Protein backbone atom coordinates (compact mmCIF):
# COMPACT_ATOMS: atom_id res chain seq x y z
CA UNK A 1 0.00 0.00 0.00
CA UNK A 2 2.98 2.34 0.65
CA UNK A 3 4.38 2.02 -2.89
CA UNK A 4 1.32 3.37 -4.69
CA UNK A 5 1.25 6.43 -2.39
CA UNK A 6 4.96 7.17 -3.15
CA UNK A 7 4.35 6.65 -6.87
CA UNK A 8 1.38 9.01 -6.80
CA UNK A 9 3.26 11.74 -4.93
CA UNK A 10 6.18 11.46 -7.39
CA UNK A 11 3.78 11.69 -10.32
CA UNK A 12 2.10 14.74 -8.80
CA UNK A 13 5.47 16.45 -8.28
CA UNK A 14 6.55 15.69 -11.84
CA UNK A 15 3.25 16.98 -13.20
CA UNK A 16 3.55 20.18 -11.12
CA UNK A 17 7.11 20.74 -12.43
CA UNK A 18 5.93 20.23 -16.01
CA UNK A 19 3.09 22.73 -15.63
CA UNK A 20 5.43 25.28 -14.02
CA UNK A 21 8.00 24.93 -16.80
CA UNK A 22 5.37 25.39 -19.50
CA UNK A 23 3.98 28.50 -17.82
CA UNK A 24 7.39 30.19 -17.58
CA UNK A 25 8.65 32.34 -20.49
CA UNK A 26 11.48 30.95 -22.60
CA UNK A 27 14.69 31.70 -20.67
CA UNK A 28 16.72 32.97 -23.60
CA UNK A 29 14.03 34.85 -25.50
CA UNK A 30 15.54 38.19 -24.47
CA UNK A 31 18.90 37.11 -25.89
CA UNK A 32 17.61 36.45 -29.40
CA UNK A 33 19.24 38.82 -31.85
CA UNK A 34 16.05 39.69 -33.72
CA UNK A 35 14.06 40.23 -30.52
CA UNK A 36 15.55 43.71 -30.04
CA UNK A 37 15.20 46.70 -32.26
CA UNK A 38 18.36 48.75 -32.41
CA UNK A 39 16.54 51.86 -33.56
CA UNK A 40 17.46 54.77 -31.33
CA UNK A 41 13.80 55.50 -30.72
CA UNK A 42 13.46 52.21 -28.85
CA UNK A 43 15.98 53.08 -26.13
CA UNK A 44 14.90 53.55 -22.55
CA UNK A 45 14.44 57.05 -21.19
CA UNK A 46 17.23 58.57 -19.12
CA UNK A 47 16.72 61.65 -16.95
CA UNK A 48 20.12 63.05 -16.02
CA UNK A 49 20.10 66.80 -15.37
CA UNK A 50 23.25 68.66 -16.41
CA UNK A 51 24.06 72.37 -16.35
CA UNK A 52 24.43 72.69 -20.13
CA UNK A 53 22.32 74.11 -22.93
CA UNK A 54 18.89 72.57 -23.56
CA UNK A 55 20.09 70.90 -26.76
CA UNK A 56 23.17 69.50 -25.00
CA UNK A 57 20.88 68.23 -22.22
CA UNK A 58 18.72 66.36 -24.74
CA UNK A 59 21.78 64.91 -26.49
CA UNK A 60 23.43 63.95 -23.20
CA UNK A 61 20.41 61.98 -22.05
CA UNK A 62 20.34 60.20 -25.41
CA UNK A 63 24.08 59.43 -25.12
CA UNK A 64 23.57 58.06 -21.60
CA UNK A 65 20.72 55.85 -22.85
CA UNK A 66 23.09 54.47 -25.49
CA UNK A 67 25.81 53.89 -22.89
CA UNK A 68 23.40 52.09 -20.55
CA UNK A 69 22.18 49.98 -23.47
CA UNK A 70 25.78 48.84 -24.10
CA UNK A 71 25.93 50.57 -27.50
CA UNK A 72 29.63 51.40 -27.40
CA UNK A 73 29.85 52.03 -31.15
CA UNK A 74 27.13 54.69 -31.06
CA UNK A 75 27.99 56.08 -27.64
CA UNK A 76 31.22 57.77 -28.65
CA UNK A 77 29.65 59.77 -31.46
CA UNK A 78 26.67 60.62 -29.23
CA UNK A 79 28.89 62.11 -26.50
CA UNK A 80 30.81 64.06 -29.16
CA UNK A 81 27.44 65.39 -30.37
CA UNK A 82 26.81 66.75 -26.85
CA UNK A 83 30.12 68.62 -26.99
CA UNK A 84 29.20 69.98 -30.43
CA UNK A 85 25.99 71.40 -28.95
CA UNK A 86 27.73 72.94 -25.92
CA UNK A 87 31.52 72.96 -25.73
CA UNK A 88 31.40 74.11 -22.08
CA UNK A 89 29.51 71.00 -20.97
CA UNK A 90 31.92 68.85 -18.92
CA UNK A 91 29.98 65.61 -18.32
CA UNK A 92 30.30 64.29 -21.89
CA UNK A 93 34.01 63.77 -21.16
CA UNK A 94 33.17 61.33 -18.38
CA UNK A 95 30.70 59.68 -20.74
CA UNK A 96 33.45 59.28 -23.34
CA UNK A 97 35.74 57.73 -20.71
CA UNK A 98 33.03 55.31 -19.55
CA UNK A 99 32.20 54.47 -23.15
CA UNK A 100 35.88 53.71 -23.87
CA UNK A 101 35.89 51.39 -20.86
CA UNK A 102 33.40 49.15 -22.64
CA UNK A 103 31.58 46.40 -20.84
CA UNK A 104 32.23 46.76 -17.09
CA UNK A 105 31.25 43.12 -16.54
CA UNK A 106 34.11 41.95 -18.77
CA UNK A 107 36.86 43.49 -16.64
CA UNK A 108 38.48 46.87 -16.77
CA UNK A 109 39.81 48.57 -19.86
CA UNK A 110 43.20 47.62 -21.23
CA UNK A 111 45.46 48.58 -24.09
CA UNK A 112 44.03 51.06 -26.56
CA UNK A 113 40.70 51.34 -24.71
CA UNK A 114 42.52 52.36 -21.52
CA UNK A 115 44.64 54.88 -23.38
CA UNK A 116 41.60 56.30 -25.19
CA UNK A 117 39.61 56.63 -21.94
CA UNK A 118 42.49 58.41 -20.22
CA UNK A 119 42.59 61.15 -22.86
PDB file of C-alpha atoms in Angstrom:
ATOM      1  CA  UNK A   1       0.000   0.000   0.000  1.00  0.00           C
ATOM      2  CA  UNK A   2       2.979   2.338   0.646  1.00  0.00           C
ATOM      3  CA  UNK A   3       4.384   2.016  -2.889  1.00  0.00           C
ATOM      4  CA  UNK A   4       1.320   3.373  -4.689  1.00  0.00           C
ATOM      5  CA  UNK A   5       1.254   6.433  -2.389  1.00  0.00           C
ATOM      6  CA  UNK A   6       4.956   7.167  -3.150  1.00  0.00           C
ATOM      7  CA  UNK A   7       4.350   6.652  -6.866  1.00  0.00           C
ATOM      8  CA  UNK A   8       1.376   9.015  -6.795  1.00  0.00           C
ATOM      9  CA  UNK A   9       3.259  11.744  -4.930  1.00  0.00           C
ATOM     10  CA  UNK A  10       6.176  11.462  -7.390  1.00  0.00           C
ATOM     11  CA  UNK A  11       3.782  11.693 -10.319  1.00  0.00           C
ATOM     12  CA  UNK A  12       2.103  14.743  -8.802  1.00  0.00           C
ATOM     13  CA  UNK A  13       5.471  16.453  -8.276  1.00  0.00           C
ATOM     14  CA  UNK A  14       6.553  15.689 -11.839  1.00  0.00           C
ATOM     15  CA  UNK A  15       3.251  16.981 -13.200  1.00  0.00           C
ATOM     16  CA  UNK A  16       3.551  20.180 -11.122  1.00  0.00           C
ATOM     17  CA  UNK A  17       7.108  20.743 -12.427  1.00  0.00           C
ATOM     18  CA  UNK A  18       5.932  20.231 -16.010  1.00  0.00           C
ATOM     19  CA  UNK A  19       3.090  22.725 -15.629  1.00  0.00           C
ATOM     20  CA  UNK A  20       5.432  25.281 -14.023  1.00  0.00           C
ATOM     21  CA  UNK A  21       7.999  24.934 -16.796  1.00  0.00           C
ATOM     22  CA  UNK A  22       5.371  25.386 -19.503  1.00  0.00           C
ATOM     23  CA  UNK A  23       3.979  28.497 -17.818  1.00  0.00           C
ATOM     24  CA  UNK A  24       7.392  30.193 -17.577  1.00  0.00           C
ATOM     25  CA  UNK A  25       8.647  32.343 -20.488  1.00  0.00           C
ATOM     26  CA  UNK A  26      11.478  30.947 -22.602  1.00  0.00           C
ATOM     27  CA  UNK A  27      14.694  31.701 -20.672  1.00  0.00           C
ATOM     28  CA  UNK A  28      16.722  32.970 -23.602  1.00  0.00           C
ATOM     29  CA  UNK A  29      14.026  34.849 -25.496  1.00  0.00           C
ATOM     30  CA  UNK A  30      15.543  38.189 -24.470  1.00  0.00           C
ATOM     31  CA  UNK A  31      18.897  37.106 -25.894  1.00  0.00           C
ATOM     32  CA  UNK A  32      17.607  36.450 -29.398  1.00  0.00           C
ATOM     33  CA  UNK A  33      19.245  38.820 -31.849  1.00  0.00           C
ATOM     34  CA  UNK A  34      16.050  39.692 -33.720  1.00  0.00           C
ATOM     35  CA  UNK A  35      14.064  40.226 -30.516  1.00  0.00           C
ATOM     36  CA  UNK A  36      15.547  43.715 -30.038  1.00  0.00           C
ATOM     37  CA  UNK A  37      15.199  46.700 -32.255  1.00  0.00           C
ATOM     38  CA  UNK A  38      18.359  48.750 -32.410  1.00  0.00           C
ATOM     39  CA  UNK A  39      16.538  51.858 -33.557  1.00  0.00           C
ATOM     40  CA  UNK A  40      17.462  54.769 -31.327  1.00  0.00           C
ATOM     41  CA  UNK A  41      13.800  55.505 -30.724  1.00  0.00           C
ATOM     42  CA  UNK A  42      13.457  52.212 -28.846  1.00  0.00           C
ATOM     43  CA  UNK A  43      15.983  53.076 -26.130  1.00  0.00           C
ATOM     44  CA  UNK A  44      14.903  53.550 -22.553  1.00  0.00           C
ATOM     45  CA  UNK A  45      14.441  57.047 -21.190  1.00  0.00           C
ATOM     46  CA  UNK A  46      17.230  58.573 -19.124  1.00  0.00           C
ATOM     47  CA  UNK A  47      16.722  61.647 -16.951  1.00  0.00           C
ATOM     48  CA  UNK A  48      20.123  63.055 -16.022  1.00  0.00           C
ATOM     49  CA  UNK A  49      20.102  66.803 -15.372  1.00  0.00           C
ATOM     50  CA  UNK A  50      23.250  68.662 -16.410  1.00  0.00           C
ATOM     51  CA  UNK A  51      24.060  72.368 -16.355  1.00  0.00           C
ATOM     52  CA  UNK A  52      24.428  72.692 -20.128  1.00  0.00           C
ATOM     53  CA  UNK A  53      22.317  74.109 -22.931  1.00  0.00           C
ATOM     54  CA  UNK A  54      18.887  72.573 -23.558  1.00  0.00           C
ATOM     55  CA  UNK A  55      20.092  70.901 -26.762  1.00  0.00           C
ATOM     56  CA  UNK A  56      23.168  69.504 -24.999  1.00  0.00           C
ATOM     57  CA  UNK A  57      20.878  68.230 -22.215  1.00  0.00           C
ATOM     58  CA  UNK A  58      18.725  66.355 -24.740  1.00  0.00           C
ATOM     59  CA  UNK A  59      21.776  64.909 -26.489  1.00  0.00           C
ATOM     60  CA  UNK A  60      23.432  63.954 -23.200  1.00  0.00           C
ATOM     61  CA  UNK A  61      20.406  61.976 -22.049  1.00  0.00           C
ATOM     62  CA  UNK A  62      20.342  60.195 -25.408  1.00  0.00           C
ATOM     63  CA  UNK A  63      24.076  59.430 -25.120  1.00  0.00           C
ATOM     64  CA  UNK A  64      23.574  58.059 -21.596  1.00  0.00           C
ATOM     65  CA  UNK A  65      20.721  55.854 -22.853  1.00  0.00           C
ATOM     66  CA  UNK A  66      23.091  54.470 -25.493  1.00  0.00           C
ATOM     67  CA  UNK A  67      25.805  53.888 -22.885  1.00  0.00           C
ATOM     68  CA  UNK A  68      23.402  52.090 -20.547  1.00  0.00           C
ATOM     69  CA  UNK A  69      22.184  49.982 -23.472  1.00  0.00           C
ATOM     70  CA  UNK A  70      25.784  48.841 -24.102  1.00  0.00           C
ATOM     71  CA  UNK A  71      25.934  50.568 -27.496  1.00  0.00           C
ATOM     72  CA  UNK A  72      29.632  51.399 -27.396  1.00  0.00           C
ATOM     73  CA  UNK A  73      29.845  52.035 -31.155  1.00  0.00           C
ATOM     74  CA  UNK A  74      27.131  54.693 -31.065  1.00  0.00           C
ATOM     75  CA  UNK A  75      27.993  56.082 -27.637  1.00  0.00           C
ATOM     76  CA  UNK A  76      31.220  57.770 -28.645  1.00  0.00           C
ATOM     77  CA  UNK A  77      29.647  59.774 -31.459  1.00  0.00           C
ATOM     78  CA  UNK A  78      26.666  60.618 -29.226  1.00  0.00           C
ATOM     79  CA  UNK A  79      28.892  62.110 -26.504  1.00  0.00           C
ATOM     80  CA  UNK A  80      30.807  64.065 -29.158  1.00  0.00           C
ATOM     81  CA  UNK A  81      27.440  65.391 -30.369  1.00  0.00           C
ATOM     82  CA  UNK A  82      26.807  66.747 -26.853  1.00  0.00           C
ATOM     83  CA  UNK A  83      30.116  68.621 -26.995  1.00  0.00           C
ATOM     84  CA  UNK A  84      29.204  69.979 -30.430  1.00  0.00           C
ATOM     85  CA  UNK A  85      25.995  71.395 -28.953  1.00  0.00           C
ATOM     86  CA  UNK A  86      27.729  72.937 -25.924  1.00  0.00           C
ATOM     87  CA  UNK A  87      31.520  72.956 -25.726  1.00  0.00           C
ATOM     88  CA  UNK A  88      31.402  74.106 -22.076  1.00  0.00           C
ATOM     89  CA  UNK A  89      29.505  71.003 -20.971  1.00  0.00           C
ATOM     90  CA  UNK A  90      31.918  68.846 -18.918  1.00  0.00           C
ATOM     91  CA  UNK A  91      29.977  65.614 -18.318  1.00  0.00           C
ATOM     92  CA  UNK A  92      30.303  64.292 -21.888  1.00  0.00           C
ATOM     93  CA  UNK A  93      34.005  63.767 -21.159  1.00  0.00           C
ATOM     94  CA  UNK A  94      33.173  61.329 -18.376  1.00  0.00           C
ATOM     95  CA  UNK A  95      30.697  59.678 -20.741  1.00  0.00           C
ATOM     96  CA  UNK A  96      33.453  59.283 -23.337  1.00  0.00           C
ATOM     97  CA  UNK A  97      35.740  57.727 -20.708  1.00  0.00           C
ATOM     98  CA  UNK A  98      33.033  55.308 -19.554  1.00  0.00           C
ATOM     99  CA  UNK A  99      32.199  54.473 -23.146  1.00  0.00           C
ATOM    100  CA  UNK A 100      35.877  53.712 -23.872  1.00  0.00           C
ATOM    101  CA  UNK A 101      35.889  51.388 -20.855  1.00  0.00           C
ATOM    102  CA  UNK A 102      33.399  49.155 -22.642  1.00  0.00           C
ATOM    103  CA  UNK A 103      31.582  46.397 -20.841  1.00  0.00           C
ATOM    104  CA  UNK A 104      32.229  46.763 -17.088  1.00  0.00           C
ATOM    105  CA  UNK A 105      31.249  43.120 -16.543  1.00  0.00           C
ATOM    106  CA  UNK A 106      34.109  41.954 -18.774  1.00  0.00           C
ATOM    107  CA  UNK A 107      36.857  43.494 -16.636  1.00  0.00           C
ATOM    108  CA  UNK A 108      38.481  46.869 -16.769  1.00  0.00           C
ATOM    109  CA  UNK A 109      39.809  48.572 -19.862  1.00  0.00           C
ATOM    110  CA  UNK A 110      43.204  47.623 -21.225  1.00  0.00           C
ATOM    111  CA  UNK A 111      45.460  48.579 -24.085  1.00  0.00           C
ATOM    112  CA  UNK A 112      44.030  51.064 -26.559  1.00  0.00           C
ATOM    113  CA  UNK A 113      40.701  51.342 -24.711  1.00  0.00           C
ATOM    114  CA  UNK A 114      42.515  52.362 -21.522  1.00  0.00           C
ATOM    115  CA  UNK A 115      44.640  54.883 -23.382  1.00  0.00           C
ATOM    116  CA  UNK A 116      41.595  56.300 -25.188  1.00  0.00           C
ATOM    117  CA  UNK A 117      39.605  56.632 -21.941  1.00  0.00           C
ATOM    118  CA  UNK A 118      42.489  58.409 -20.219  1.00  0.00           C
ATOM    119  CA  UNK A 119      42.589  61.155 -22.859  1.00  0.00           C
TER     120      UNK A 119
END
